[in-house]
Amino acid sequence: MATASRDRVELSRTLGERLSFGPRQPGDEKAFTDAILAQLRADRLLWVVSDEENAPALSIGDTARITFNIARLSGSAGLIYAMHMSQALTLVRHGGDTPFFRELLQRLVGEQVLVASGTSEKGVGGDIFGSICTIEEDGDTLTVTKESPNISYLDHAGLILVSAMRLKPNGKKVQMLIAAEMKNTDLQPGRAVGFMGMRGIMNKPYALTVRFAEEALFPDPYPVIARDTMTPSIHIFWAALWSGMAASALDKVRASISSSPPAESDVADVMRSELSRLVDKHYAMNALIRDAVVAFDNRESVGGMGMAHTADVKRLKVLCSDYLTEICLGALGLVGMRGYAEAGTYSLSEILGDMLSARVMISNYRLLTNNAKIERFVEERL
Ligand SMILES: Cc1cc2nc3c(=O)[nH]c(=O)nc-3n(C[C@H](O)[C@H](O)[C@H](O)COP(=O)(O)OP(=O)(O)OC[C@H]3O[C@@H](n4cnc5c(N)ncnc54)[C@H](O)[C@@H]3O)c2cc1C
């Protein structure tokens, strides 16, 4: 498993060399992202299986490394990969040991199907545990209609994981997760407002109506799945995405400085040391990601996700989105006008637009507020 996983990281590192895409132009983000997704599918990187067991096998660390390599080429493709892999991991870890989930997984792997996320909902803001929509039951057919503020890449996805409430016989509600086939889902798209970044992704609000059978419900309640797998993995993969974007911004700074070094030597010194300060921040980002990967891998031995671990996952998101902002704005300052331009070798336009999504994709304020409430119970130790 480890070898297959490592080989795939190496394959993702050379992804750009296998793309047949001409020089980038402003406005081609969607075409470029689609070309990357097609190549990822051709390389069988969307679902990686072990050679021995023919079962899904990719470590969290290697998934993060692949996300980094993709994001270095395109923030949009990196975001799609990060979100898909968090959904894929959820299916592998929490899908029941039932014929339905076994066959589903086999098909997803065989056809390299992208899995989308339908967890946010209109009316509850970014509180993923506050579903309003409730599953209706009519004989063997279950239905749910959910108003989603935004769902990404439904033009590519074959399955979507949707959270919704279910009324239990005792009258209480429990939040569940549904493995919803796109072919059994009616979509009423809302008016797409257009985002400032991540323009390689079809992002739209939708009213989704999903029809499914009982077997498509995950056995664990959604809060357990979210706390155990979906939330920690998405924060690690998002941080890896942002690290890849930061690496791309720093590449442009290095290329810009060496293509036209400043005439005055004292300015050159300042620029070099400023670049080094930005690399410090990138180093800190990567150290946080590696630490989060180790904590994720070790949590079984320490009895699951404790309060401190849950808080750390939120810190990872807040800190890495802040570092990304600082690195990208610092890069813009160093590259200057050529970075501010919409097009050209040194343009930072796409990265800067993509970077803005980092702090709003689950608001940093929401995460900070949650952590502030438990800070007195959590002690940071070395
Ligand atoms: C590029 C992109 C792609 C996305 N793709 C998907 C997808 O595929 N599937 C999906 O389900 N969702 C997706 N989303 C939606 C996303 O996951 C969240 O639902 C969304 O970011 C919630 O944002 P919000 O500002 O509406 O809500 P909120 O988190 O409620 O924030 C609203 C405002 O209130 C503030 N706020 C919120 N909570 C607090 C608090 N506790 N204390 C203080 N201030 C607070 C915030 O800072 C913000 O100003 C995507 C979002 C983006 C940006």
Coordinates of C-alpha atoms and ligand atoms in Angstrom, one line a residue:
M1 CA 0.0 0.0 0.0
A2 CA 2.8 2.4 1.0
T3 CA 4.5 1.9 -2.4
A4 CA 1.4 2.4 -4.4
S5 CA 0.6 5.5 -2.4
R6 CA 4.1 7.0 -2.8
D7 CA 4.2 6.2 -6.6
R8 CA 1.0 8.2 -6.9
V9 CA 2.5 11.2 -5.2
E10 CA 5.4 11.1 -7.7
L11 CA 2.9 10.8 -10.6
S12 CA 1.0 13.9 -9.3
R13 CA 4.3 15.8 -9.2
T14 CA 4.7 15.5 -13.0
L15 CA 1.0 16.1 -13.7
G16 CA 1.7 19.4 -15.5
E17 CA 4.0 17.6 -18.0
R18 CA 1.2 15.3 -19.2
L19 CA -1.3 18.1 -19.8
S20 CA -1.8 19.1 -23.4
F21 CA -2.9 22.7 -22.7
G22 CA -1.4 25.8 -24.5
P23 CA -0.2 28.9 -22.7
R24 CA -2.6 30.1 -20.0
Q25 CA -4.9 33.0 -20.8
P26 CA -7.2 35.1 -18.5
G27 CA -10.6 33.4 -18.5
D28 CA -9.4 29.9 -19.3
E29 CA -9.5 28.7 -15.6
K30 CA -12.5 26.4 -16.2
A31 CA -11.0 24.8 -19.3
F32 CA -7.6 24.4 -17.5
T33 CA -9.3 22.8 -14.4
D34 CA -11.3 20.4 -16.6
A35 CA -8.1 19.4 -18.4
I36 CA -6.4 18.6 -15.0
L37 CA -9.5 16.6 -13.9
A38 CA -9.4 14.6 -17.1
Q39 CA -5.7 13.9 -16.6
L40 CA -6.2 12.9 -12.9
R41 CA -8.9 10.5 -14.1
A42 CA -6.6 9.1 -16.8
D43 CA -3.8 8.7 -14.2
R44 CA -6.3 7.0 -11.9
L45 CA -5.5 9.5 -9.1
L46 CA -9.1 10.2 -8.1
W47 CA -9.5 6.8 -6.4
V48 CA -6.1 5.1 -5.6
V49 CA -6.3 1.4 -4.9
S50 CA -3.6 -0.9 -3.4
D51 CA -2.1 -3.4 -5.8
E52 CA -2.5 -6.3 -3.4
E53 CA -6.1 -5.8 -2.2
N54 CA -7.6 -3.7 -5.0
A55 CA -9.1 -1.6 -2.3
P56 CA -8.9 2.2 -1.8
A57 CA -5.5 3.0 -0.3
L58 CA -4.0 6.4 0.0
S59 CA -2.6 7.8 3.3
I60 CA -3.7 11.2 4.6
G61 CA -0.2 12.5 4.2
D62 CA 0.1 11.3 0.6
T63 CA -3.4 12.7 -0.2
A64 CA -2.2 16.0 1.2
R65 CA 1.0 15.8 -1.0
I66 CA -1.0 15.1 -4.1
T67 CA -3.4 18.0 -3.3
F68 CA -0.3 20.3 -2.9
N69 CA 1.1 19.2 -6.3
I70 CA -2.3 19.8 -8.1
A71 CA -2.8 23.2 -6.4
R72 CA 0.6 24.3 -7.6
L73 CA -0.9 24.1 -11.1
S74 CA -4.4 25.3 -10.3
G75 CA -6.2 26.4 -7.0
S76 CA -9.5 25.3 -8.5
A77 CA -8.4 21.8 -9.4
G78 CA -6.7 21.5 -6.0
L79 CA -9.9 22.5 -4.2
I80 CA -11.9 20.0 -6.2
Y81 CA -9.4 17.2 -5.4
A82 CA -9.3 18.2 -1.7
M83 CA -13.1 18.2 -1.3
H84 CA -13.5 14.9 -3.3
M85 CA -10.8 13.1 -1.3
S86 CA -12.5 14.1 2.0
Q87 CA -15.8 12.7 0.7
A88 CA -14.0 9.6 -0.7
L89 CA -12.3 9.0 2.7
T90 CA -15.7 9.4 4.4
L91 CA -17.1 6.7 2.2
V92 CA -14.2 4.3 2.8
R93 CA -14.2 4.8 6.6
H94 CA -17.9 5.2 7.3
G95 CA -19.8 3.5 4.5
G96 CA -21.4 0.4 6.0
D97 CA -20.1 -3.1 5.4
T98 CA -23.2 -3.8 3.3
P99 CA -23.8 -5.0 -0.3
F100 CA -24.9 -1.4 -1.2
F101 CA -21.8 0.3 0.0
R102 CA -19.4 -2.4 -1.2
E103 CA -20.9 -2.3 -4.8
L104 CA -20.9 1.5 -4.7
L105 CA -17.3 1.7 -3.7
Q106 CA -16.3 -0.8 -6.4
R107 CA -18.1 1.3 -9.0
L108 CA -16.6 4.7 -7.8
V109 CA -13.1 3.2 -7.9
G110 CA -13.6 1.5 -11.2
E111 CA -15.1 4.5 -13.0
Q112 CA -13.0 7.1 -11.0
V113 CA -16.1 8.9 -10.0
L114 CA -15.9 12.4 -8.4
V115 CA -17.9 12.8 -5.2
A116 CA -19.3 16.2 -4.3
S117 CA -20.3 17.7 -0.9
G118 CA -23.8 18.8 0.0
T119 CA -23.4 19.7 3.7
S120 CA -24.0 23.4 3.9
E121 CA -27.6 24.7 3.9
K122 CA -29.4 28.0 3.4
G123 CA -30.7 29.5 6.6
V124 CA -28.1 28.0 9.0
G125 CA -25.0 29.8 7.6
G126 CA -21.9 27.8 7.9
D127 CA -23.1 25.7 10.8
I128 CA -22.9 22.2 9.3
F129 CA -24.6 20.6 12.3
G130 CA -27.8 22.8 11.9
S131 CA -29.7 21.1 9.1
I132 CA -33.3 22.2 8.6
C133 CA -34.2 19.8 5.8
T134 CA -35.8 16.5 7.0
I135 CA -36.0 13.1 5.3
E136 CA -39.6 12.2 4.2
E137 CA -40.5 8.5 4.0
D138 CA -43.0 7.0 1.6
G139 CA -42.8 3.2 1.8
D140 CA -39.4 2.2 0.7
T141 CA -38.6 5.5 -1.0
L142 CA -37.0 8.2 1.1
T143 CA -36.8 11.8 -0.2
V144 CA -35.2 15.0 1.0
T145 CA -35.2 18.5 -0.5
K146 CA -32.3 20.7 0.6
E147 CA -31.6 24.3 -0.2
S148 CA -27.8 24.6 -0.6
P149 CA -26.1 28.0 -0.8
N150 CA -23.3 26.6 -2.9
I151 CA -22.2 23.3 -4.3
S152 CA -19.0 22.9 -6.3
Y153 CA -18.3 20.8 -9.4
L154 CA -21.7 19.1 -9.9
D155 CA -20.9 19.2 -13.6
H156 CA -18.3 16.5 -12.9
A157 CA -19.7 14.6 -9.9
G158 CA -21.5 11.2 -10.1
L159 CA -22.3 11.1 -6.4
I160 CA -23.0 13.7 -3.6
L161 CA -22.9 13.2 0.1
V162 CA -25.9 15.1 1.6
S163 CA -26.6 15.7 5.3
A164 CA -30.2 15.9 6.5
M165 CA -32.3 15.4 9.6
R166 CA -34.3 12.2 10.2
L167 CA -37.2 11.9 12.6
K168 CA -36.7 8.9 14.9
P169 CA -39.6 6.9 16.2
N170 CA -39.2 8.6 19.6
G171 CA -39.9 12.0 18.0
K172 CA -36.2 13.2 18.3
K173 CA -34.2 14.2 15.2
V174 CA -30.8 12.8 14.3
Q175 CA -28.7 14.3 11.5
M176 CA -27.8 11.6 8.9
L177 CA -25.6 11.5 5.8
I178 CA -26.9 10.2 2.5
A179 CA -24.8 8.7 -0.4
A180 CA -27.0 10.3 -3.2
E181 CA -26.5 9.2 -6.8
M182 CA -26.7 12.2 -9.1
K183 CA -28.9 10.2 -11.4
N184 CA -31.5 10.1 -8.7
T185 CA -31.2 13.8 -7.8
D186 CA -33.3 16.6 -9.2
L187 CA -31.4 19.9 -9.3
Q188 CA -33.0 23.4 -9.4
P189 CA -30.1 25.7 -9.8
G190 CA -30.3 29.1 -8.2
R191 CA -28.8 32.3 -9.6
A192 CA -25.0 31.9 -9.6
V193 CA -23.6 35.1 -8.3
G194 CA -20.1 34.5 -9.6
F195 CA -17.1 34.2 -7.3
M196 CA -14.0 36.4 -7.1
G197 CA -11.9 33.3 -7.4
M198 CA -12.0 29.5 -7.8
R199 CA -13.3 30.3 -11.3
G200 CA -12.2 26.9 -12.6
I201 CA -15.1 25.4 -10.7
M202 CA -18.8 25.4 -11.5
N203 CA -20.1 26.9 -8.2
K204 CA -23.8 27.4 -7.9
P205 CA -26.6 27.4 -5.3
Y206 CA -29.1 24.6 -5.7
A207 CA -32.4 23.2 -4.4
L208 CA -31.6 19.5 -4.4
T209 CA -34.3 16.8 -4.3
V210 CA -32.7 13.4 -3.6
R211 CA -34.6 10.1 -3.8
F212 CA -32.9 7.1 -2.2
A213 CA -33.5 3.8 -0.4
E214 CA -32.7 3.2 3.3
E215 CA -29.5 1.4 2.3
A216 CA -28.0 4.7 1.1
L217 CA -27.9 6.1 4.6
F218 CA -24.5 5.9 6.3
P219 CA -24.8 3.8 9.5
D220 CA -23.2 6.5 11.8
P221 CA -25.0 9.8 12.5
Y222 CA -23.5 12.7 10.6
P223 CA -22.0 14.5 13.6
V224 CA -19.9 11.4 14.4
I225 CA -18.7 11.2 10.7
A226 CA -18.0 14.9 10.6
R227 CA -16.0 15.0 13.8
D228 CA -14.2 11.8 13.1
T229 CA -13.3 12.1 9.4
M230 CA -14.9 14.7 7.2
T231 CA -13.9 17.9 9.2
P232 CA -10.3 16.9 10.2
S233 CA -9.5 15.6 6.7
I234 CA -11.0 18.5 4.8
H235 CA -9.0 21.0 7.0
I236 CA -5.8 19.0 6.3
F237 CA -6.5 18.8 2.5
W238 CA -7.5 22.5 2.3
A239 CA -4.3 23.5 4.1
A240 CA -2.4 21.4 1.6
L241 CA -4.2 23.1 -1.2
W242 CA -3.2 26.5 0.2
S243 CA 0.4 25.4 0.7
G244 CA 0.5 24.5 -3.0
M245 CA -1.0 27.9 -4.0
A246 CA 1.6 29.5 -1.7
A247 CA 4.4 27.5 -3.4
S248 CA 3.2 28.7 -6.8
A249 CA 3.1 32.4 -5.6
L250 CA 6.7 32.0 -4.2
D251 CA 7.8 30.4 -7.5
K252 CA 6.6 33.5 -9.3
V253 CA 8.5 35.8 -6.9
R254 CA 11.8 33.8 -7.4
A255 CA 11.3 33.9 -11.2
S256 CA 10.5 37.6 -11.2
I257 CA 13.5 38.5 -9.0
S258 CA 15.9 36.5 -11.2
S259 CA 14.5 37.7 -14.5
S260 CA 15.0 41.4 -13.6
P261 CA 17.0 41.9 -10.4
P262 CA 16.6 45.4 -8.9
A263 CA 19.3 47.7 -10.1
E264 CA 20.1 49.0 -6.6
S265 CA 21.9 46.4 -4.4
D266 CA 20.2 47.5 -1.1
V267 CA 16.8 47.0 -2.7
A268 CA 17.9 43.5 -3.9
D269 CA 19.0 42.7 -0.3
V270 CA 15.6 43.8 1.1
M271 CA 13.8 41.8 -1.5
R272 CA 15.8 38.7 -0.8
S273 CA 15.2 38.9 3.0
E274 CA 11.5 39.7 2.5
L275 CA 11.3 36.5 0.3
S276 CA 13.0 34.6 3.0
R277 CA 10.4 35.8 5.5
L278 CA 7.6 34.6 3.2
V279 CA 9.4 31.2 2.9
D280 CA 9.5 31.1 6.8
K281 CA 5.7 31.4 6.7
H282 CA 5.4 28.6 4.1
Y283 CA 7.6 26.4 6.2
A284 CA 5.4 27.1 9.2
M285 CA 2.3 26.1 7.1
N286 CA 3.9 22.8 6.1
A287 CA 5.0 22.1 9.6
L288 CA 1.4 22.6 10.8
I289 CA 0.1 20.3 8.1
R290 CA 2.7 17.5 8.9
D291 CA 1.7 17.8 12.6
A292 CA -2.0 17.5 11.7
V293 CA -1.3 14.4 9.6
V294 CA 0.5 12.7 12.4
A295 CA -2.3 13.6 14.9
F296 CA -4.9 12.3 12.4
D297 CA -3.0 9.0 12.0
N298 CA -2.4 8.6 15.7
R299 CA -5.8 9.5 17.1
E300 CA -7.0 5.9 17.3
S301 CA -4.2 5.2 19.8
V302 CA -5.2 8.2 22.0
G303 CA -8.9 7.3 22.0
G304 CA -10.3 9.4 19.1
M305 CA -10.8 13.1 18.6
G306 CA -10.5 14.8 22.0
M307 CA -11.3 18.4 22.6
A308 CA -7.7 19.5 22.1
H309 CA -7.5 17.7 18.8
T310 CA -10.8 19.2 17.6
A311 CA -9.5 22.7 18.6
D312 CA -6.2 22.0 16.7
V313 CA -8.0 21.1 13.5
K314 CA -9.8 24.5 13.6
R315 CA -6.4 26.3 14.4
L316 CA -4.9 24.6 11.3
K317 CA -7.6 26.1 9.1
V318 CA -7.5 29.6 10.6
L319 CA -3.6 29.8 10.7
C320 CA -3.0 28.3 7.2
S321 CA -5.6 30.6 5.6
D322 CA -4.0 33.5 7.3
Y323 CA -0.5 32.4 6.2
L324 CA -1.7 32.0 2.7
T325 CA -3.1 35.6 2.7
E326 CA 0.2 37.0 4.0
I327 CA 2.3 35.0 1.5
C328 CA 0.2 36.0 -1.5
L329 CA 0.0 39.6 -0.6
G330 CA 3.8 39.6 0.2
A331 CA 4.4 38.0 -3.2
L332 CA 2.4 40.7 -4.9
G333 CA 4.5 43.4 -3.2
L334 CA 7.7 41.7 -4.4
V335 CA 6.6 41.0 -7.9
G336 CA 5.0 44.4 -8.3
M337 CA 3.1 45.5 -11.4
R338 CA 3.8 42.3 -13.3
G339 CA 2.1 40.4 -10.5
Y340 CA -0.8 42.8 -10.5
A341 CA -1.3 42.3 -14.2
E342 CA -4.2 40.0 -15.3
A343 CA -2.0 37.9 -17.6
G344 CA 1.7 37.1 -18.2
T345 CA 4.3 34.8 -16.7
Y346 CA 4.4 36.7 -13.3
S347 CA 0.7 37.4 -13.0
L348 CA -0.7 36.6 -9.5
S349 CA -4.2 37.4 -10.5
E350 CA -5.7 33.9 -10.4
I351 CA -3.9 32.9 -7.1
L352 CA -5.0 36.1 -5.4
G353 CA -8.7 35.6 -6.4
D354 CA -8.5 31.9 -5.3
M355 CA -6.7 32.8 -2.1
L356 CA -9.7 35.0 -0.9
S357 CA -11.9 31.9 -0.6
A358 CA -9.7 30.4 2.1
R359 CA -11.1 32.5 5.0
V360 CA -14.8 32.3 4.0
M361 CA -15.0 28.6 3.2
I362 CA -16.2 28.0 6.8
S363 CA -15.7 31.4 8.3
N364 CA -12.6 31.8 10.3
Y365 CA -14.7 33.8 12.8
R366 CA -17.0 30.8 13.3
L367 CA -14.0 28.6 14.0
L368 CA -12.4 31.2 16.3
T369 CA -15.6 31.6 18.2
N370 CA -15.9 27.9 18.7
N371 CA -12.3 27.6 20.0
A372 CA -12.7 30.6 22.2
K373 CA -15.5 28.9 24.1
I374 CA -13.3 25.9 25.1
E375 CA -9.9 27.6 25.4
R376 CA -9.9 27.4 29.2
F377 CA -10.1 23.6 29.0
V378 CA -7.3 23.2 26.5
E379 CA -3.6 23.5 27.2
E380 CA -1.0 23.6 24.5
R381 CA 2.0 21.5 25.5
L382 CA 5.2 20.6 23.8
Ligands
LIG1 C1 -15.4 28.4 -3.1 C2 -16.4 27.8 -2.2 C3 -16.9 26.5 -2.5 C4 -17.8 25.9 -1.7 N1 -18.3 24.6 -2.0 C5 -19.2 24.0 -1.3 C6 -19.7 22.7 -1.6 O1 -19.2 22.1 -2.6 N2 -20.6 22.2 -0.8 C7 -21.1 22.8 0.3 O2 -21.9 22.2 1.0 N3 -20.7 24.1 0.6 C8 -19.8 24.7 -0.1 N4 -19.4 26.0 0.2 C9 -20.0 26.7 1.3 C10 -19.2 26.7 2.6 O3 -18.8 25.5 2.9 C11 -20.0 27.3 3.7 O4 -21.3 27.0 3.7 C12 -19.9 28.8 3.6 O5 -18.6 29.1 3.5 C13 -20.6 29.4 4.8 O6 -20.4 30.8 4.7 P1 -21.4 31.9 5.2 O7 -20.6 33.1 5.1 O8 -22.7 31.9 4.4 O9 -21.9 31.5 6.6 P2 -21.4 31.8 8.1 O10 -20.4 30.9 8.5 O11 -22.7 31.8 8.9 O12 -20.9 33.3 8.0 C14 -21.7 34.4 7.8 C15 -21.1 35.6 8.5 O13 -21.2 35.5 9.9 C16 -19.9 35.5 10.5 N5 -19.9 34.4 11.5 C17 -20.4 33.2 11.4 N6 -20.3 32.5 12.5 C18 -19.8 33.4 13.4 C19 -19.4 33.3 14.8 N7 -19.7 32.1 15.4 N8 -18.9 34.4 15.4 C20 -18.7 35.5 14.7 N9 -19.0 35.7 13.4 C21 -19.5 34.6 12.8 C22 -18.9 35.2 9.4 O14 -17.6 35.7 9.5 C23 -19.6 35.8 8.2 O15 -19.3 37.2 8.1 C24 -18.4 26.6 -0.6 C25 -17.9 27.9 -0.3 C26 -17.0 28.5 -1.1 C27 -16.5 29.9 -0.8

